[in-house]
Short mmCIF file of C-alpha atoms in Angstrom, two decimals:
data_model
loop_
_atom_site.label_atom_id
_atom_site.label_comp_id
_atom_site.label_asym_id
_atom_site.label_seq_id
_atom_site.Cartn_x
_atom_site.Cartn_y
_atom_site.Cartn_z
CA UNK C 9 0.00 0.00 0.00
CA UNK C 10 1.28 3.45 -0.90
CA UNK C 11 2.02 5.84 1.93
CA UNK C 12 -0.35 8.78 2.41
CA UNK C 13 0.63 11.87 4.37
CA UNK C 14 -0.97 15.23 5.03
CA UNK C 15 0.60 18.66 4.71
CA UNK C 16 0.53 19.37 8.44
CA UNK C 17 3.42 21.83 8.36
CA UNK C 18 0.94 24.67 8.87
CA UNK C 19 -1.95 23.48 11.03
CA UNK C 20 -3.51 26.89 11.59
CA UNK C 21 -7.10 25.71 11.18
CA UNK C 22 -6.88 22.83 13.64
CA UNK C 23 -4.96 24.89 16.17
CA UNK C 24 -7.59 27.65 16.00
CA UNK C 25 -10.61 25.36 16.27
CA UNK C 26 -9.00 23.29 19.06
CA UNK C 27 -8.17 26.44 21.02
CA UNK C 28 -11.78 27.62 20.75
CA UNK C 29 -13.13 24.21 21.77
CA UNK C 30 -10.77 23.96 24.74
CA UNK C 31 -11.83 27.44 25.83
CA UNK C 32 -15.48 26.36 25.68
CA UNK C 33 -14.88 23.45 28.06
CA UNK C 34 -12.73 25.51 30.41
CA UNK C 35 -15.12 28.45 30.62
CA UNK C 36 -18.11 26.16 31.23
CA UNK C 37 -16.14 23.84 33.55
CA UNK C 38 -17.16 20.78 31.59
CA UNK C 39 -15.48 17.44 31.07
CA UNK C 40 -14.96 16.27 27.52
CA UNK C 41 -16.23 12.78 28.28
CA UNK C 42 -19.82 11.73 28.84
CA UNK C 43 -22.18 13.10 31.47
CA UNK C 44 -25.58 12.16 32.90
CA UNK C 45 -27.19 12.67 29.49
CA UNK C 46 -25.03 9.90 28.04
CA UNK C 47 -25.32 7.59 31.05
CA UNK C 48 -29.09 7.98 31.02
CA UNK C 49 -29.12 6.68 27.46
CA UNK C 50 -27.32 3.53 28.57
CA UNK C 51 -29.72 3.08 31.51
CA UNK C 52 -32.67 3.35 29.11
CA UNK C 53 -31.47 1.52 25.99
CA UNK C 54 -29.79 -1.53 27.56
CA UNK C 55 -32.76 -2.53 29.81
CA UNK C 56 -35.16 -1.92 26.90
CA UNK C 57 -33.15 -4.27 24.69
CA UNK C 58 -32.96 -6.91 27.42
CA UNK C 59 -36.67 -6.63 28.13
CA UNK C 60 -37.60 -6.99 24.46
CA UNK C 61 -35.26 -9.97 24.10
CA UNK C 62 -36.82 -11.69 27.13
CA UNK C 63 -40.39 -11.00 26.07
CA UNK C 64 -39.77 -12.29 22.53
CA UNK C 65 -38.59 -15.60 24.01
CA UNK C 66 -42.01 -16.12 25.62
CA UNK C 67 -43.72 -16.43 22.26
CA UNK C 68 -47.15 -15.43 23.62
CA UNK C 69 -48.05 -12.83 20.99
CA UNK C 70 -49.50 -12.51 17.51
CA UNK C 71 -46.99 -13.00 14.71
CA UNK C 72 -47.39 -9.39 13.58
CA UNK C 73 -46.64 -8.17 17.09
CA UNK C 74 -43.57 -10.41 17.06
CA UNK C 75 -42.31 -8.77 13.87
CA UNK C 76 -42.85 -5.30 15.32
CA UNK C 77 -41.13 -6.23 18.59
CA UNK C 78 -38.18 -7.73 16.69
CA UNK C 79 -37.89 -4.51 14.70
CA UNK C 80 -37.97 -2.51 17.94
CA UNK C 81 -35.25 -4.79 19.37
CA UNK C 82 -33.13 -4.18 16.28
CA UNK C 83 -33.62 -0.43 16.69
CA UNK C 84 -32.70 -0.55 20.37
CA UNK C 85 -29.55 -2.55 19.59
CA UNK C 86 -28.43 -0.15 16.89
CA UNK C 87 -29.11 2.78 19.24
CA UNK C 88 -26.83 1.10 21.79
CA UNK C 89 -24.17 0.94 19.06
CA UNK C 90 -24.64 4.62 18.20
CA UNK C 91 -24.90 5.97 21.73
CA UNK C 92 -22.88 3.67 23.99
CA UNK C 93 -20.45 1.54 21.99
CA UNK C 94 -19.30 4.32 19.70
CA UNK C 95 -18.36 6.72 22.50
CA UNK C 96 -16.81 3.93 24.57
CA UNK C 97 -14.62 2.63 21.74
CA UNK C 98 -13.38 6.17 21.14
CA UNK C 99 -12.56 6.52 24.84
CA UNK C 100 -15.07 9.35 25.31
CA UNK C 101 -17.76 7.55 27.32
CA UNK C 102 -15.91 7.91 30.62
CA UNK C 103 -12.67 9.29 32.06
CA UNK C 104 -11.93 5.78 33.32
CA UNK C 105 -10.29 3.48 30.80
CA UNK C 106 -11.79 0.30 32.24
CA UNK C 107 -15.30 1.73 31.89
CA UNK C 108 -14.66 2.55 28.23
CA UNK C 109 -13.28 -0.94 27.65
CA UNK C 110 -16.27 -2.54 29.35
CA UNK C 111 -18.90 -0.49 27.55
CA UNK C 112 -17.00 -0.90 24.28
CA UNK C 113 -17.61 -4.64 24.55
CA UNK C 114 -21.24 -3.87 23.74
CA UNK C 115 -19.94 -4.13 20.16
CA UNK C 116 -19.21 -7.81 20.84
CA UNK C 117 -22.64 -8.26 22.42
CA UNK C 118 -24.13 -6.96 19.17
CA UNK C 119 -22.22 -9.63 17.26
CA UNK C 120 -19.06 -7.91 16.01
CA UNK C 121 -15.65 -7.29 17.58
CA UNK C 122 -14.51 -4.10 19.32
CA UNK C 123 -10.79 -4.74 18.79
CA UNK C 124 -11.08 -5.03 15.00
CA UNK C 125 -13.58 -2.18 14.83
CA UNK C 126 -11.24 0.19 16.67
CA UNK C 127 -8.52 -0.39 14.08
CA UNK C 128 -10.94 -0.15 11.16
CA UNK C 129 -12.81 2.89 12.43
CA UNK C 130 -10.70 4.83 14.93
CA UNK C 131 -7.36 4.51 13.15
CA UNK C 132 -8.01 3.89 9.44
CA UNK C 133 -11.33 5.63 8.78
CA UNK C 134 -10.70 8.63 11.03
CA UNK C 135 -7.22 9.20 9.62
CA UNK C 136 -7.81 8.47 5.94
CA UNK C 137 -11.45 9.44 5.54
CA UNK C 138 -12.83 8.96 2.01
CA UNK C 139 -9.44 7.96 0.59
CA UNK C 140 -10.14 5.20 -1.91
CA UNK C 141 -7.71 2.35 -1.40
CA UNK C 142 -7.33 2.84 2.36
CA UNK C 143 -10.67 3.73 3.93
CA UNK C 144 -12.37 0.38 4.40
CA UNK C 145 -15.77 2.07 4.55
CA UNK C 146 -15.47 2.69 0.79
CA UNK C 147 -14.66 -0.95 0.09
CA UNK C 148 -17.74 -2.69 1.45
CA UNK C 149 -18.67 -4.41 -1.81
CA UNK C 150 -17.69 -4.36 -5.46
CA UNK C 151 -21.42 -4.09 -6.16
CA UNK C 152 -21.32 -0.52 -4.84
CA UNK C 153 -19.39 2.25 -6.57
CA UNK C 154 -19.04 4.88 -3.87
CA UNK C 155 -16.59 7.31 -5.50
CA UNK C 156 -15.54 8.07 -9.07
CA UNK C 157 -12.09 6.48 -8.72
CA UNK C 158 -13.58 3.02 -8.19
CA UNK C 159 -14.01 0.70 -11.15
CA UNK C 160 -17.33 1.05 -12.93
CA UNK C 161 -19.44 -2.01 -13.77
CA UNK C 162 -22.67 -2.12 -15.79
CA UNK C 163 -24.61 -3.34 -12.75
CA UNK C 164 -23.79 -0.07 -10.99
CA UNK C 165 -26.48 1.60 -13.11
CA UNK C 166 -28.98 0.10 -10.69
CA UNK C 167 -27.04 0.54 -7.46
CA UNK C 168 -29.25 3.40 -6.29
CA UNK C 169 -32.07 0.82 -6.18
CA UNK C 170 -30.44 -2.38 -4.92
CA UNK C 171 -28.14 -0.63 -2.42
CA UNK C 172 -30.95 -0.82 0.15
CA UNK C 173 -30.90 -4.62 -0.04
CA UNK C 174 -27.13 -4.61 0.53
CA UNK C 175 -27.55 -2.19 3.42
CA UNK C 176 -30.23 -4.45 4.91
CA UNK C 177 -27.91 -7.47 5.03
CA UNK C 178 -24.80 -5.48 5.91
CA UNK C 179 -24.65 -6.39 9.61
CA UNK C 180 -25.04 -10.09 8.81
CA UNK C 181 -22.22 -9.83 6.26
CA UNK C 182 -20.15 -7.79 8.70
CA UNK C 183 -20.53 -10.01 11.77
CA UNK C 184 -20.37 -13.37 9.98
CA UNK C 185 -18.23 -12.52 6.99
CA UNK C 186 -15.90 -9.56 7.02
CA UNK C 187 -15.05 -9.89 10.72
CA UNK C 188 -13.62 -13.36 9.98
CA UNK C 189 -11.91 -12.20 6.79
CA UNK C 190 -10.12 -9.46 8.72
CA UNK C 191 -9.32 -11.80 11.61
CA UNK C 192 -7.78 -14.59 9.52
CA UNK C 193 -6.09 -12.36 6.93
CA UNK C 194 -4.75 -10.02 9.64
CA UNK C 195 -5.63 -7.19 7.28
CA UNK C 196 -8.30 -4.49 6.98
CA UNK C 197 -8.61 -3.73 3.28
CA UNK C 198 -4.92 -3.09 2.50
CA UNK C 199 -3.84 -2.17 6.05
CA UNK C 200 -2.22 -4.99 8.07
CA UNK C 201 -3.26 -5.78 11.64
CA UNK C 202 0.16 -5.93 13.24
CA UNK C 203 -0.67 -8.04 16.26
CA UNK C 204 -3.58 -9.84 17.92
CA UNK C 205 -2.62 -10.93 21.42
CA UNK C 206 -3.97 -13.98 23.24
CA UNK C 207 -6.54 -11.95 25.16
CA UNK C 208 -8.07 -10.62 21.94
CA UNK C 209 -8.14 -14.11 20.40
CA UNK C 210 -10.07 -15.38 23.42
CA UNK C 211 -12.48 -12.43 23.38
CA UNK C 212 -13.08 -12.82 19.64
CA UNK C 213 -14.04 -16.49 19.76
CA UNK C 214 -15.84 -16.36 23.10
CA UNK C 215 -18.07 -13.47 22.03
CA UNK C 216 -18.88 -15.10 18.68
CA UNK C 217 -19.87 -18.33 20.42
CA UNK C 218 -21.93 -16.45 23.02
CA UNK C 219 -23.70 -14.60 20.22
CA UNK C 220 -24.62 -17.91 18.60
CA UNK C 221 -25.88 -19.18 21.94
CA UNK C 222 -28.02 -16.18 22.92
CA UNK C 223 -29.20 -15.06 19.46
CA UNK C 224 -29.59 -18.45 17.77
CA UNK C 225 -29.66 -21.47 20.10
CA UNK C 226 -31.75 -20.00 22.93
CA UNK C 227 -34.47 -18.46 20.69
CA UNK C 228 -34.76 -21.64 18.60
CA UNK C 229 -35.20 -23.66 21.80
CA UNK C 230 -38.00 -21.42 23.11
CA UNK C 231 -39.92 -20.38 19.98
CA UNK C 232 -38.77 -22.73 17.19
CA UNK C 233 -36.52 -22.17 14.22
CA UNK C 234 -39.11 -20.59 11.92
CA UNK C 235 -40.13 -17.87 14.37
CA UNK C 236 -36.49 -17.35 15.31
CA UNK C 237 -35.42 -16.97 11.67
CA UNK C 238 -38.12 -14.41 10.93
CA UNK C 239 -37.28 -12.36 14.02
CA UNK C 240 -33.52 -12.69 13.52
CA UNK C 241 -33.74 -11.41 9.95
CA UNK C 242 -35.99 -8.50 10.97
CA UNK C 243 -33.52 -7.50 13.69
CA UNK C 244 -30.62 -7.46 11.23
CA UNK C 245 -32.56 -5.67 8.49
CA UNK C 246 -33.34 -2.85 10.92
CA UNK C 247 -29.78 -2.75 12.21
CA UNK C 248 -28.22 -2.93 8.76
CA UNK C 249 -30.36 -0.22 7.23
CA UNK C 250 -29.95 2.09 10.22
CA UNK C 251 -26.18 1.72 10.50
CA UNK C 252 -25.54 1.95 6.77
CA UNK C 253 -27.73 4.96 6.11
CA UNK C 254 -26.41 6.98 9.06
CA UNK C 255 -22.77 6.39 8.13
CA UNK C 256 -23.35 6.91 4.41
CA UNK C 257 -24.99 10.29 5.05
CA UNK C 258 -21.82 11.39 6.79
CA UNK C 259 -19.42 10.80 3.89
CA UNK C 260 -21.04 9.56 0.68
CA UNK C 261 -23.10 12.58 -0.29
CA UNK C 262 -22.77 15.24 -2.97
CA UNK C 263 -21.05 17.86 -0.81
CA UNK C 264 -18.16 15.69 0.39
CA UNK C 265 -14.87 15.10 -1.45
CA UNK C 266 -12.81 11.97 -2.12
CA UNK C 267 -9.16 11.13 -2.64
CA UNK C 268 -7.42 8.06 -4.01
CA UNK C 269 -4.05 6.45 -3.46
CA UNK C 270 -1.79 5.48 -6.34
CA UNK C 271 1.37 3.45 -6.75
CA UNK C 272 3.53 6.34 -5.59
CA UNK C 273 3.39 7.92 -2.10
CA UNK C 274 0.67 10.54 -1.91
CA UNK C 275 0.75 13.86 -0.08
CA UNK C 276 -2.63 15.46 0.64
CA UNK C 277 -2.22 19.19 -0.02
CA UNK C 278 -4.21 20.27 3.04
CA UNK C 279 -3.72 19.63 6.72
CA UNK C 280 -5.50 16.63 8.20
CA UNK C 281 -8.24 18.68 9.87
CA UNK C 282 -9.18 20.43 6.61
CA UNK C 283 -9.29 17.04 4.88
CA UNK C 284 -11.73 15.83 7.55
CA UNK C 285 -13.98 18.85 7.08
CA UNK C 286 -14.06 18.46 3.29
CA UNK C 287 -14.78 14.72 3.37
CA UNK C 288 -17.50 14.84 6.03
CA UNK C 289 -21.01 16.25 6.35
CA UNK C 290 -23.51 16.94 9.14
CA UNK C 291 -27.24 16.40 8.77
CA UNK C 292 -30.39 17.37 10.70
CA UNK C 293 -28.41 19.39 13.27
CA UNK C 294 -31.54 20.92 14.81
CA UNK C 295 -33.51 17.69 15.07
CA UNK C 296 -33.12 16.65 18.71
CA UNK C 297 -34.91 13.33 18.24
CA UNK C 298 -32.54 12.23 15.49
CA UNK C 299 -29.54 13.52 17.45
CA UNK C 300 -30.64 11.47 20.47
CA UNK C 301 -31.26 8.27 18.51
CA UNK C 302 -28.07 8.32 16.40
CA UNK C 303 -25.79 9.33 19.25
CA UNK C 304 -24.78 12.66 17.76
CA UNK C 305 -23.49 11.01 14.59
CA UNK C 306 -25.43 13.60 12.62
CA UNK C 307 -22.64 15.95 13.81
CA UNK C 308 -19.95 14.05 11.91
CA UNK C 309 -17.67 17.03 11.25
CA UNK C 310 -17.36 17.65 14.97
CA UNK C 311 -16.90 13.97 15.63
CA UNK C 312 -14.11 13.62 13.08
CA UNK C 313 -12.25 16.64 14.40
CA UNK C 314 -12.68 15.61 18.05
CA UNK C 315 -13.39 11.86 18.23
CA UNK C 316 -12.34 11.66 21.88
CA UNK C 317 -14.99 14.16 22.95
CA UNK C 318 -18.37 12.65 23.82
CA UNK C 319 -21.20 13.17 21.37
CA UNK C 320 -23.34 14.90 24.01
CA UNK C 321 -21.20 18.02 23.45
CA UNK C 322 -21.41 18.09 19.65
CA UNK C 323 -24.42 20.44 19.28
CA UNK C 324 -22.51 23.13 21.20
CA UNK C 325 -19.24 22.42 19.39
CA UNK C 326 -20.91 22.66 15.98
CA UNK C 327 -21.36 26.42 16.44
CA UNK C 328 -17.64 26.80 17.19
CA UNK C 329 -16.51 24.62 14.29
CA UNK C 330 -18.85 26.33 11.84
CA UNK C 331 -17.58 29.78 12.90
CA UNK C 332 -13.95 28.69 12.44
CA UNK C 333 -14.74 27.25 9.02
CA UNK C 334 -16.21 30.59 8.00
CA UNK C 335 -13.13 32.45 9.28
CA UNK C 336 -10.81 30.18 7.28
CA UNK C 337 -13.00 30.17 4.18
CA UNK C 338 -13.72 26.46 4.43
CA UNK C 339 -16.99 24.83 3.38
CA UNK C 340 -19.05 23.54 6.29
CA UNK C 341 -20.95 20.66 4.70
CA UNK C 342 -24.37 20.07 6.18
CA UNK C 343 -27.92 19.18 5.24
CA UNK C 344 -30.71 20.83 7.27
CA UNK C 345 -32.80 17.64 7.36
CA UNK C 346 -32.13 13.92 7.23
CA UNK C 347 -34.43 13.66 4.22
CA UNK C 348 -32.27 16.09 2.24
CA UNK C 349 -29.15 14.11 3.17
CA UNK C 350 -30.76 10.85 2.03
CA UNK C 351 -31.79 12.43 -1.27
CA UNK C 352 -28.22 13.65 -1.75
CA UNK C 353 -26.84 10.16 -1.10
CA UNK C 354 -29.28 8.62 -3.57
CA UNK C 355 -28.44 11.21 -6.23
CA UNK C 356 -24.72 10.64 -5.79
CA UNK C 357 -25.07 6.86 -6.00
CA UNK C 358 -27.17 7.30 -9.12
CA UNK C 359 -24.53 9.56 -10.69
CA UNK C 360 -21.73 7.15 -9.81
CA UNK C 361 -23.75 4.34 -11.39
CA UNK C 362 -23.34 5.95 -14.79
CA UNK C 363 -20.21 5.08 -16.74
CA UNK C 364 -19.53 8.76 -17.35
CA UNK C 365 -19.88 9.74 -13.66
CA UNK C 366 -17.69 12.77 -12.89
#
């Protein structure tokens, strides 16, 4: 893999925005990690998920109610991923490392692996956002052409239609496909995983087996394989669509930019922070319901600039970041509503599906 570096010799933008953000926390005497607003989410979402799981095992409900409850369980699980796991894996849930590690294992409870995800997301995606050839988020499937530097195929003409099906099965493919590919190949896209210690090997296999026990064996025992299969698929469809759409709206929309690596080492002309701003977009910043459900991931610019600050602070930080972008003449990419962001994603995928896409 070619080496990619940023022109960080003059980091005026990041220094300015960081200084303003630090001043905000100091003047308001706030901690950068989570507070009661974040902890309340965990106290609500985790018991709700456990309660739904337990009730579904009883089987004493109409089949339509079972489908709706399974969908609600899928939504509660994905909200745990957005609100609890994401902050914890970035080290912003708590000031205490062991608490972050513990809450980060909610990723394993959901079926994936926190160790692999931290490398894929925290290190690769957050450093090389929207760089084709490095950012694994752009390499989910050859059936999807997500930037104009990726190879075009005739089937891509219809990707703006069938992408929803791929999104719907994405968590199944992730947890029972790509996790194992990354684990056995010791590689995330083209980036090697240097070392997996014994502890992580044990956690990987133990959590996968426990997932099979609690999400497959136990439900089949109590409600039968047909009811289990229907509910299991509904859960993953809800999770897959929710996760995929939220993350796609942050980077694969018309306002964001893309880069690509080549055979020779590449130097990005701008500093890292400017690259993050140009490759990322916010959406529905004034919608408090969406902000609560997606764990502040609708404030992606703020998250990418300050991933170790809890998402509960992003609405306040967005005003600071936007002001600094204006001062430096930088575009602050955002869509006022989630609907507008979705439309932009669909339009871009439709454009990229044409052989002559720009």
